[in-house]
mmCIF file of C-alpha atoms and ligand atoms in Angstrom:
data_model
loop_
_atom_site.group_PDB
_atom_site.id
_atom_site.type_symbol
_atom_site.label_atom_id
_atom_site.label_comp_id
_atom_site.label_asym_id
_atom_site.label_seq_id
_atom_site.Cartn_x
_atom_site.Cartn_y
_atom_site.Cartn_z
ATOM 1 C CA UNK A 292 0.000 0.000 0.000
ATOM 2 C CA UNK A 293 1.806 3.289 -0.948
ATOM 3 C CA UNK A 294 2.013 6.266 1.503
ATOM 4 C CA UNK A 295 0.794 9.176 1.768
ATOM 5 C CA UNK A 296 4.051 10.868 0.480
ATOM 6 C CA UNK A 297 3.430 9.131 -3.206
ATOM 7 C CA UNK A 298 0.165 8.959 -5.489
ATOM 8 C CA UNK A 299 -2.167 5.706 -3.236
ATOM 9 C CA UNK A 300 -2.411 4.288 -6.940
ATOM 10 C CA UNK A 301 -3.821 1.280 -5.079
ATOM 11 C CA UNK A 302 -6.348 3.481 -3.329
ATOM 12 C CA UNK A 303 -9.937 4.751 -4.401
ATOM 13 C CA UNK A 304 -10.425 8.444 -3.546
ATOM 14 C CA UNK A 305 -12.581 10.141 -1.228
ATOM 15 C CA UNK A 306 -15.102 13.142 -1.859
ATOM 16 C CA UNK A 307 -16.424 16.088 0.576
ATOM 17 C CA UNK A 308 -18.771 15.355 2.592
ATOM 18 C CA UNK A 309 -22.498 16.309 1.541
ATOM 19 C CA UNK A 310 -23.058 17.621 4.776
ATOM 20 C CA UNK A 311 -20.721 18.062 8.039
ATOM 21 C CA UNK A 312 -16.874 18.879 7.768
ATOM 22 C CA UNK A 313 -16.084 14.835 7.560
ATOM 23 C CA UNK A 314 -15.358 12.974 3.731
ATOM 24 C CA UNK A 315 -18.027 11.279 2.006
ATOM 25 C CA UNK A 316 -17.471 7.513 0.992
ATOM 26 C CA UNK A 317 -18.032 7.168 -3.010
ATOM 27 C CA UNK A 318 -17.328 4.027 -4.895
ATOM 28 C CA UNK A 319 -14.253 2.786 -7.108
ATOM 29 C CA UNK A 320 -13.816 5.880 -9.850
ATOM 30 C CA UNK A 321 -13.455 4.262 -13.017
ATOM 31 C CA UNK A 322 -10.220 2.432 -13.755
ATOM 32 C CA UNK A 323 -9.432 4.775 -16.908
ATOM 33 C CA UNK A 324 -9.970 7.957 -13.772
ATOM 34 C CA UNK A 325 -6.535 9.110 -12.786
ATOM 35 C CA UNK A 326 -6.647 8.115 -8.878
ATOM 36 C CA UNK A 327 -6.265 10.622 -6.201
ATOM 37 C CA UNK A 328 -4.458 10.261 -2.732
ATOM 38 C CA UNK A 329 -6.449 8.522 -0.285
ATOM 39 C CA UNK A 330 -7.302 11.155 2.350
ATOM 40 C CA UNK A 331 -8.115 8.985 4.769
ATOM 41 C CA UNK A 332 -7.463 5.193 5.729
ATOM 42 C CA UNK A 333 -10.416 3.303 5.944
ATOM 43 C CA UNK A 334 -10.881 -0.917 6.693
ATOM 44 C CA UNK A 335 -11.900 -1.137 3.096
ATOM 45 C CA UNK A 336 -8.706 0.336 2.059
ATOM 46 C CA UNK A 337 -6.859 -2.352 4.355
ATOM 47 C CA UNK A 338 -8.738 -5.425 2.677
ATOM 48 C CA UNK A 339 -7.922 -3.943 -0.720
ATOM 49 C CA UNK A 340 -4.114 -4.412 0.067
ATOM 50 C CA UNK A 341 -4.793 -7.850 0.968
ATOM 51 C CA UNK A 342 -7.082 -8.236 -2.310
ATOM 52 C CA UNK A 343 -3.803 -6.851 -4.246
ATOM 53 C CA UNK A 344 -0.908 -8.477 -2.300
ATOM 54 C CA UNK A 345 0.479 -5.292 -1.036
ATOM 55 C CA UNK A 346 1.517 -4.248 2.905
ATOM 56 C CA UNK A 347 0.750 -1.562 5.217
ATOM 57 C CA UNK A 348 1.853 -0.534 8.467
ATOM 58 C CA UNK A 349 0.991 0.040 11.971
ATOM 59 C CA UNK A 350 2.343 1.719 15.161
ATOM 60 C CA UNK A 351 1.361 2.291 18.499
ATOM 61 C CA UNK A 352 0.448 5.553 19.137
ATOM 62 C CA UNK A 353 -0.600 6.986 22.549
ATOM 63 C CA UNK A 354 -0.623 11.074 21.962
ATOM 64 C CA UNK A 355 -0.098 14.057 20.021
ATOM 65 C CA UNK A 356 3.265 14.110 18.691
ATOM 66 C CA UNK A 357 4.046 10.622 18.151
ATOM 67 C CA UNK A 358 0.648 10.139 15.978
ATOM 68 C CA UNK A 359 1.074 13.530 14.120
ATOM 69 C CA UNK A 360 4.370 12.274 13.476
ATOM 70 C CA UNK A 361 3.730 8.539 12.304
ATOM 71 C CA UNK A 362 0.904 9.986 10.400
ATOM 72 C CA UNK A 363 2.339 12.238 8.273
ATOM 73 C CA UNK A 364 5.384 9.713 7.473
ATOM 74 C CA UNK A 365 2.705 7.742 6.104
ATOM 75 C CA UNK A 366 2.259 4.858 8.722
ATOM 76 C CA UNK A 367 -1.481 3.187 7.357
ATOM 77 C CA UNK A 368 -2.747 2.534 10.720
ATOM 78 C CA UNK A 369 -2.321 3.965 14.323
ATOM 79 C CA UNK A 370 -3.403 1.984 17.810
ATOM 80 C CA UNK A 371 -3.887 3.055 20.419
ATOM 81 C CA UNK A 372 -3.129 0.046 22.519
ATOM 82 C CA UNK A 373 -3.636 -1.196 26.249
ATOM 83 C CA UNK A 374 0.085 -1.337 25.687
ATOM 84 C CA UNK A 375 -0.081 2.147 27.318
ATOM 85 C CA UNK A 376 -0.252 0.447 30.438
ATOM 86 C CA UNK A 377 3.413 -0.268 30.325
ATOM 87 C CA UNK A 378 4.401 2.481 27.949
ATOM 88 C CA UNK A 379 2.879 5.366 29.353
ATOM 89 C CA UNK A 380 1.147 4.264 32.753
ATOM 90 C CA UNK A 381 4.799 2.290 33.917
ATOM 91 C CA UNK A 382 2.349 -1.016 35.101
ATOM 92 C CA UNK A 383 3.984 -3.831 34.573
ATOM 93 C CA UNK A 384 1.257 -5.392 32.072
ATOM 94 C CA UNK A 385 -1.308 -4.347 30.129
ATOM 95 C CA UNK A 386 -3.652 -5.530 32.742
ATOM 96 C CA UNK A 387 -4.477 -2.570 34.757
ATOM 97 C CA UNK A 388 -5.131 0.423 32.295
ATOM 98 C CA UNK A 389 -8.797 1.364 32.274
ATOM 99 C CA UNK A 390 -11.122 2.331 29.698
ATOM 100 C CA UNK A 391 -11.257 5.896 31.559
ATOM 101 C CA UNK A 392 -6.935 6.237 31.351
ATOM 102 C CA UNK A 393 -7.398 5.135 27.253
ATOM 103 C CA UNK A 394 -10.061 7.310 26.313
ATOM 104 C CA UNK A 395 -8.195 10.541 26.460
ATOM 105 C CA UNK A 396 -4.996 8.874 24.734
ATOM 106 C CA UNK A 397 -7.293 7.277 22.315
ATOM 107 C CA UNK A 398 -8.809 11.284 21.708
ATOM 108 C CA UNK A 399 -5.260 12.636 21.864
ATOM 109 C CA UNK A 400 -4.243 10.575 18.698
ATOM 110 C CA UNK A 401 -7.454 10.602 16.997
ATOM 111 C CA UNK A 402 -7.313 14.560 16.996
ATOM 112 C CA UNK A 403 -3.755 14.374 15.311
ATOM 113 C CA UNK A 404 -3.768 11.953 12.720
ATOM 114 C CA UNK A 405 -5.054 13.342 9.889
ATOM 115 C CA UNK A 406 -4.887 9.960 7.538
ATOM 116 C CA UNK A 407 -4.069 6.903 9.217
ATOM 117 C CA UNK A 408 -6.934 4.757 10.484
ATOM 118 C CA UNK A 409 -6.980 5.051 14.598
ATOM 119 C CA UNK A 410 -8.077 1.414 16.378
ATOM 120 C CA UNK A 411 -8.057 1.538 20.079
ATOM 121 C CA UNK A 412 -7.425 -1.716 22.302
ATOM 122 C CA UNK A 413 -10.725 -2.221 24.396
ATOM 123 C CA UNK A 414 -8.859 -2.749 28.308
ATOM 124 C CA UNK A 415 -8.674 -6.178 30.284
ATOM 125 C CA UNK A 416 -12.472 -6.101 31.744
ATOM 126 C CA UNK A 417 -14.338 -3.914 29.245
ATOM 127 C CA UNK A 418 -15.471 -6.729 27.581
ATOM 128 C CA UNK A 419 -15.438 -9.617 28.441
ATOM 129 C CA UNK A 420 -18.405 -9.955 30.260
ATOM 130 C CA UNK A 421 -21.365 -9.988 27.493
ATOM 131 C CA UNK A 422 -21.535 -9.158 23.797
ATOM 132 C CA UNK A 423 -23.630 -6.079 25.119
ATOM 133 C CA UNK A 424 -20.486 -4.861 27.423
ATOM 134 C CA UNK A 425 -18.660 -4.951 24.346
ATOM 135 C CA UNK A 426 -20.743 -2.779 22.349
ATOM 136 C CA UNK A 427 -21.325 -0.188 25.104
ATOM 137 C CA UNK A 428 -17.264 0.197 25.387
ATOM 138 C CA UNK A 429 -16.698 0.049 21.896
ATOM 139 C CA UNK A 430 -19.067 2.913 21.482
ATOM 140 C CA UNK A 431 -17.747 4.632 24.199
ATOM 141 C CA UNK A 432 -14.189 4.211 22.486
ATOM 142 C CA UNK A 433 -16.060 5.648 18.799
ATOM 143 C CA UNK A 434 -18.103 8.026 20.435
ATOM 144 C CA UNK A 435 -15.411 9.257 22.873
ATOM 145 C CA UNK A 436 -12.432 8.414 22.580
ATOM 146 C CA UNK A 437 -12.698 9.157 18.538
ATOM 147 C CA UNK A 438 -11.546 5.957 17.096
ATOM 148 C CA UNK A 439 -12.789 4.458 14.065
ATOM 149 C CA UNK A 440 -12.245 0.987 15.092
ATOM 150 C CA UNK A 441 -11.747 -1.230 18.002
ATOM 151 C CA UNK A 442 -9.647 -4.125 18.693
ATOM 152 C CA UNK A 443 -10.113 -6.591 21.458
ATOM 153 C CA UNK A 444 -8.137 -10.106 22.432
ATOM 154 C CA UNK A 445 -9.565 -13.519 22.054
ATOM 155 C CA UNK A 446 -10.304 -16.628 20.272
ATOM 156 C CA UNK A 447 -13.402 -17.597 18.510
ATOM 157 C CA UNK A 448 -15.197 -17.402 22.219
ATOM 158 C CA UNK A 449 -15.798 -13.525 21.222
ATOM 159 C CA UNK A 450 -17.141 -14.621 17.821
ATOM 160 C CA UNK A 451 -20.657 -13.485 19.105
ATOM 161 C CA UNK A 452 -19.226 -9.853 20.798
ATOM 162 C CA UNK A 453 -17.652 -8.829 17.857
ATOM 163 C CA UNK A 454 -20.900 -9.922 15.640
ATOM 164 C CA UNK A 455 -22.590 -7.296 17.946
ATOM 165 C CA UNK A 456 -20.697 -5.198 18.112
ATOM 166 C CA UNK A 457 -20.636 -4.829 14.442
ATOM 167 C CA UNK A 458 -23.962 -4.777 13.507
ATOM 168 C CA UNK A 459 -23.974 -1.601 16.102
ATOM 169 C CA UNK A 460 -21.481 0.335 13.739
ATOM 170 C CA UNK A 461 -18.238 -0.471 15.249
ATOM 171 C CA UNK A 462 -15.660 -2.123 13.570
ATOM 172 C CA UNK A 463 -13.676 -4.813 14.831
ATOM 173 C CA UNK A 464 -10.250 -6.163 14.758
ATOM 174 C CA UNK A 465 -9.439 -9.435 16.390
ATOM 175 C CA UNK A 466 -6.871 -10.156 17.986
ATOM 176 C CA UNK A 467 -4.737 -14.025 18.723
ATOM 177 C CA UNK A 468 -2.303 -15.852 18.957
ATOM 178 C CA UNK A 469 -0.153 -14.777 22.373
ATOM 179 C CA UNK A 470 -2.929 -12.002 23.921
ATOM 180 C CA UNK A 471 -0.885 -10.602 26.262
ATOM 181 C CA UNK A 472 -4.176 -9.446 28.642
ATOM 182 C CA UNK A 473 -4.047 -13.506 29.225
ATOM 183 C CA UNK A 474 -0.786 -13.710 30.284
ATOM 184 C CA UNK A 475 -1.999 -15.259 33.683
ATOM 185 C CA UNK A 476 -3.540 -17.921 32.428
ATOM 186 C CA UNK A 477 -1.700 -18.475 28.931
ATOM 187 C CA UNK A 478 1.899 -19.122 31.548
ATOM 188 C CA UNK A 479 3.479 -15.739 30.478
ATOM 189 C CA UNK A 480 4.803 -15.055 27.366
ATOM 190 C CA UNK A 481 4.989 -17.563 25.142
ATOM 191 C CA UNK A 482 4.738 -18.650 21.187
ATOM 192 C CA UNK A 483 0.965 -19.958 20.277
ATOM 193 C CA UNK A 484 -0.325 -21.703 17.544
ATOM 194 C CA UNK A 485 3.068 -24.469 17.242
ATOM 195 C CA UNK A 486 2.348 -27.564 15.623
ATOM 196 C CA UNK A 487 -1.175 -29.199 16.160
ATOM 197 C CA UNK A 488 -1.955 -26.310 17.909
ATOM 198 C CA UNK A 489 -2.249 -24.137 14.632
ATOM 199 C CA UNK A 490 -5.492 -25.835 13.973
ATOM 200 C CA UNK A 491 -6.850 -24.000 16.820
ATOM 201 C CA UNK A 492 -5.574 -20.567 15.690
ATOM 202 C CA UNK A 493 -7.349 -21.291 12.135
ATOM 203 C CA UNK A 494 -10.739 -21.662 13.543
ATOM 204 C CA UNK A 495 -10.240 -18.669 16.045
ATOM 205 C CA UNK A 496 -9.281 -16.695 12.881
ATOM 206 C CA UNK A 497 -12.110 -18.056 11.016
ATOM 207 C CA UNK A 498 -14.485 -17.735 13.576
ATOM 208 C CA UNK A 499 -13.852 -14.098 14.036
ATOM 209 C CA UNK A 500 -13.324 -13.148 10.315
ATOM 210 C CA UNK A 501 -17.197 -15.345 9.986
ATOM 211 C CA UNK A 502 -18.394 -13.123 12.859
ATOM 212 C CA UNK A 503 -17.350 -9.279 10.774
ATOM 213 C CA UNK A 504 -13.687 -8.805 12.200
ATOM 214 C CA UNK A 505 -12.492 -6.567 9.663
ATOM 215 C CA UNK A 506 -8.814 -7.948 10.134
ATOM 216 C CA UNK A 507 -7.209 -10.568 12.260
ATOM 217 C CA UNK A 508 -3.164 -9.691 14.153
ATOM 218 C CA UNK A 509 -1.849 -11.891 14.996
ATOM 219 C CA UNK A 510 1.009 -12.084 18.269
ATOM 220 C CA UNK A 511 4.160 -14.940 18.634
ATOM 221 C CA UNK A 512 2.660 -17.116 16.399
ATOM 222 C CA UNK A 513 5.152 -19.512 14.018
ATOM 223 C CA UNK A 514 5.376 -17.901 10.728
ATOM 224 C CA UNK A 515 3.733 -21.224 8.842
ATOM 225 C CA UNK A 516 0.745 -21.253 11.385
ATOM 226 C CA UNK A 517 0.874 -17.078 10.571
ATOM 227 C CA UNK A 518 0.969 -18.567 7.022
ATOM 228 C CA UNK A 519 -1.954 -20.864 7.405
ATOM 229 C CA UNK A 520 -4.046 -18.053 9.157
ATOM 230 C CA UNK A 521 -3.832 -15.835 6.249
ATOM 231 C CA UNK A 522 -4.753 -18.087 3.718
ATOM 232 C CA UNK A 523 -7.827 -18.868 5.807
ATOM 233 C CA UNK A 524 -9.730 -15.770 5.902
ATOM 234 C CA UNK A 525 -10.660 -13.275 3.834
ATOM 235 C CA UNK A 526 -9.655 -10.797 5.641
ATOM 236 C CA UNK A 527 -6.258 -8.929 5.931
ATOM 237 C CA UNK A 528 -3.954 -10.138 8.568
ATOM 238 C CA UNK A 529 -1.685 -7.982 11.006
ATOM 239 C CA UNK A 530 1.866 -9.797 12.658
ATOM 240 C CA UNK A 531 3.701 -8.762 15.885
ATOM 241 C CA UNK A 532 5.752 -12.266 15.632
ATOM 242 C CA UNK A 533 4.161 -13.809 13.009
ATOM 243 C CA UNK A 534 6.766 -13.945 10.688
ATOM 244 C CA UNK A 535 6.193 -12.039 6.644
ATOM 245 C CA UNK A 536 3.648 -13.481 5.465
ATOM 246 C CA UNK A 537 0.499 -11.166 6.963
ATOM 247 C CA UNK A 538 -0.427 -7.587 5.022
ATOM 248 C CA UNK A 539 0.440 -5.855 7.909
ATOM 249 C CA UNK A 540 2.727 -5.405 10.550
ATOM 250 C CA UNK A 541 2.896 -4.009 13.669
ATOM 251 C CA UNK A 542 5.398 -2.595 16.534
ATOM 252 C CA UNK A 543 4.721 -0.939 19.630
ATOM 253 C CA UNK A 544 6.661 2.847 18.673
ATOM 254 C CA UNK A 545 8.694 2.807 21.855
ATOM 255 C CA UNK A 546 10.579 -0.185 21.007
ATOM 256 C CA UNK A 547 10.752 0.224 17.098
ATOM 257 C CA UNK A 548 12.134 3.819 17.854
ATOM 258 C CA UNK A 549 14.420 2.360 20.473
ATOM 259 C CA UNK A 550 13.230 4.821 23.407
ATOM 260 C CA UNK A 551 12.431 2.020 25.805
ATOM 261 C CA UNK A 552 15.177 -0.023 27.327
ATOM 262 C CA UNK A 553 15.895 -2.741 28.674
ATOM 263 C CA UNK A 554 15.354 -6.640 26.695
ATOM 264 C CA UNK A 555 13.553 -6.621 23.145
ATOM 265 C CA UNK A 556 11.746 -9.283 22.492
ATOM 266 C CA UNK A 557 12.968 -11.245 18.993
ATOM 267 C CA UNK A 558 10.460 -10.043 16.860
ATOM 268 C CA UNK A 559 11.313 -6.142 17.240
ATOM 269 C CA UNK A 560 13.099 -4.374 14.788
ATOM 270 C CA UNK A 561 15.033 -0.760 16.554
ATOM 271 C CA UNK A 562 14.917 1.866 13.608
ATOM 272 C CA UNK A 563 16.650 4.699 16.048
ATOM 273 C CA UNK A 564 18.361 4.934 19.381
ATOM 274 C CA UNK A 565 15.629 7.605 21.030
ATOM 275 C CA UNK A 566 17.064 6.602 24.516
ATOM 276 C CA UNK A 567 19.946 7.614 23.680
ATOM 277 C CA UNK A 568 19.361 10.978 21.862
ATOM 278 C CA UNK A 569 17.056 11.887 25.004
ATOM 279 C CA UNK A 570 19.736 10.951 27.395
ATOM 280 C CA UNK A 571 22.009 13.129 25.196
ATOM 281 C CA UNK A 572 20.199 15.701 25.450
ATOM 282 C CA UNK A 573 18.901 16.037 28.880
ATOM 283 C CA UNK A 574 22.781 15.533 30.261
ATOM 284 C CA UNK A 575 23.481 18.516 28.296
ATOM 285 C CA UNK A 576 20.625 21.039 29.098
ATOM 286 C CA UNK A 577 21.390 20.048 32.648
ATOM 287 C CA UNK A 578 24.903 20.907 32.266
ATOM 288 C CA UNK A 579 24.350 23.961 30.568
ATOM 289 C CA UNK A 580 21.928 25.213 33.618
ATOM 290 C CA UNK A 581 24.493 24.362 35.741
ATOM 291 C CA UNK A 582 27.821 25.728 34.189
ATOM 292 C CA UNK A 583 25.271 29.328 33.555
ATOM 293 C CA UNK A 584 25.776 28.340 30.145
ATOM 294 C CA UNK A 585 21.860 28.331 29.340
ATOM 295 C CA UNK A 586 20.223 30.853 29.120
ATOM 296 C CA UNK A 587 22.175 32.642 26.911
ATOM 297 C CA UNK A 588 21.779 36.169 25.578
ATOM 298 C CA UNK A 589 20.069 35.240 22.759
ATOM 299 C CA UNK A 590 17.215 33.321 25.509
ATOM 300 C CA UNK A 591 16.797 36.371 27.407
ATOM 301 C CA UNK A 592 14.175 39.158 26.955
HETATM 302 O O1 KIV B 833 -1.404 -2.959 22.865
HETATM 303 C C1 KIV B 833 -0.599 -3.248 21.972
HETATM 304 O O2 KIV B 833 0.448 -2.606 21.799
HETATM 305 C C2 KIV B 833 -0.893 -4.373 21.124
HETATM 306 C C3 KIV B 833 0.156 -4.795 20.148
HETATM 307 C C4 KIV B 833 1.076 -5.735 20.825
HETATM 308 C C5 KIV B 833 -0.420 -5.366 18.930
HETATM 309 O O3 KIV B 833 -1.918 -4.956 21.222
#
């Protein structure tokens, strides 16, 4: 799937709105039509880079900056995950963070990205209990928190909460594999889906995909099971750990930026050394206030 940077060749175009400030959707233009950037992402747009064998990205993104900046280098889709909990919140696991600590992240990034579809992570609790406790959070993350999708962990148990919750208007990605709000009971973190267990992950996927998931990610899961999934559904397919084979791919921006420290798990790719260049930084402003070398002349009214 091409950025925003180049011409979306892949991508149908968008007009105004009839009404309101927000774009209208229109069908295909004709193929002779010269096609126009995509202004904004949509699911459709996701399952057409499936449909053509192309990729797209995804990042975390928990506020302003990071999203604004993602989004304008052309990163297809932003979430805004429960991974906050250790990224932003300092928990240990995604366990604690609450739908009220996600909603204003969830608005922070919505408000900044411009183009890249938004999908929040529902929290550990906010659904689980009922199809209709589903639907009331995912509206709540829609209606709130500004998203235009929702994703939420779990096998093809959820098959009938995400069926709900999209025939109320909100879509769904699913989420399997390692789901790291079951760490308890899955015995930490550790590669699903290996061997006869694949099966399992097939049906899950199918299940979900049958139900209206829009896309399936995938988390730790051998690239042939990863392989398997994808050629089961319909639907595109996102990896954290799942090998190359999926349409997507996604990495939580801390640790693909390098700003977090400490172990990386195998599947994470460091594009920078933020940790570093913050360090750097910080060592020398605080220097600089120390030695009276900041502020200079030039900072002074
Ligand atoms: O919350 C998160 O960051 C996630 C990714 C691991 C996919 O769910």
């Amino acid at each position: 799937m091409a950025s925003s940077s180049s011409s979306d060749s892949s991508m149908s175009a968008e007009v105004p709105a009839p009404y309101g400030n927000g774009p209208a959707e229109v069908a295909a233009p004709p193929s002779e039509t010269p096609k126009k950037a995509v202004s904004r992402i949509r699911t459709h747009h996701l399952q057409q880079a499936k449909t053509n064998g192309e990729r797209f990205a995804m990042l975390t993104a928990y506020e302003q900056y990071s999203a604004e900046i993602f989004d304008q280098a052309g990163i297809e889709v932003l979430l805004v995950g429960d991974s906050a909990s250790n990224n932003v919140f300092g928990n240990e696991t995604s366990l604690p963070v609450t739908v009220d600590e996600l909603l204003p992240l969830c608005r922070a990034v919505s408000r900044s990205a411009k183009r890249a579809l938004v999908v929040a992570d529902l929290p550990f609790g906010s659904y689980e209990v009922s199809p209709q406790q589903g639907v009331a959070t995912g509206v709540r993350f829609l209606k709130e928190g500004l998203a235009h999708a929702v994703k939420i962990e779990g096998g093809k148990f959820y098959a009938e909460t995400v069926k709900a919750m999209v025939q109320a208007g909100i879509p769904v990605m699913a989420h399997i594999g390692f789901t790291p709000q079951s760490e308890h009971s899955l015995g930490g973190y550790r590669v699903q889906g290996r061997g006869d267990d694949a099966a399992r992950l097939i049906e899950d996927a199918a299940a979900l995909a049958d139900a209206g998931a829009f896309c399936i990610l995938m988390e730790m899961v051998p690239a042939e099971t990863a392989a398997a999934v994808d050629a089961a559904v319909q639907v595109p397919t996102i990896g954290i750990g799942a090998g190359n084979v999926t349409t997507g791919q996604v990495l939580v921006w801390q640790d693909m930026a390098g700003l977090r420290g400490g172990k990386m798990a195998k599947f994470v790719k460091q594009y920078a050394d933020l940790r570093t260049v913050l360090s750097d930084a910080a060592r020398a402003y605080g220097d600089d206030v120390r030695s009276g070398q900041f502020p200079g002349p030039e900072h002074s009214f």
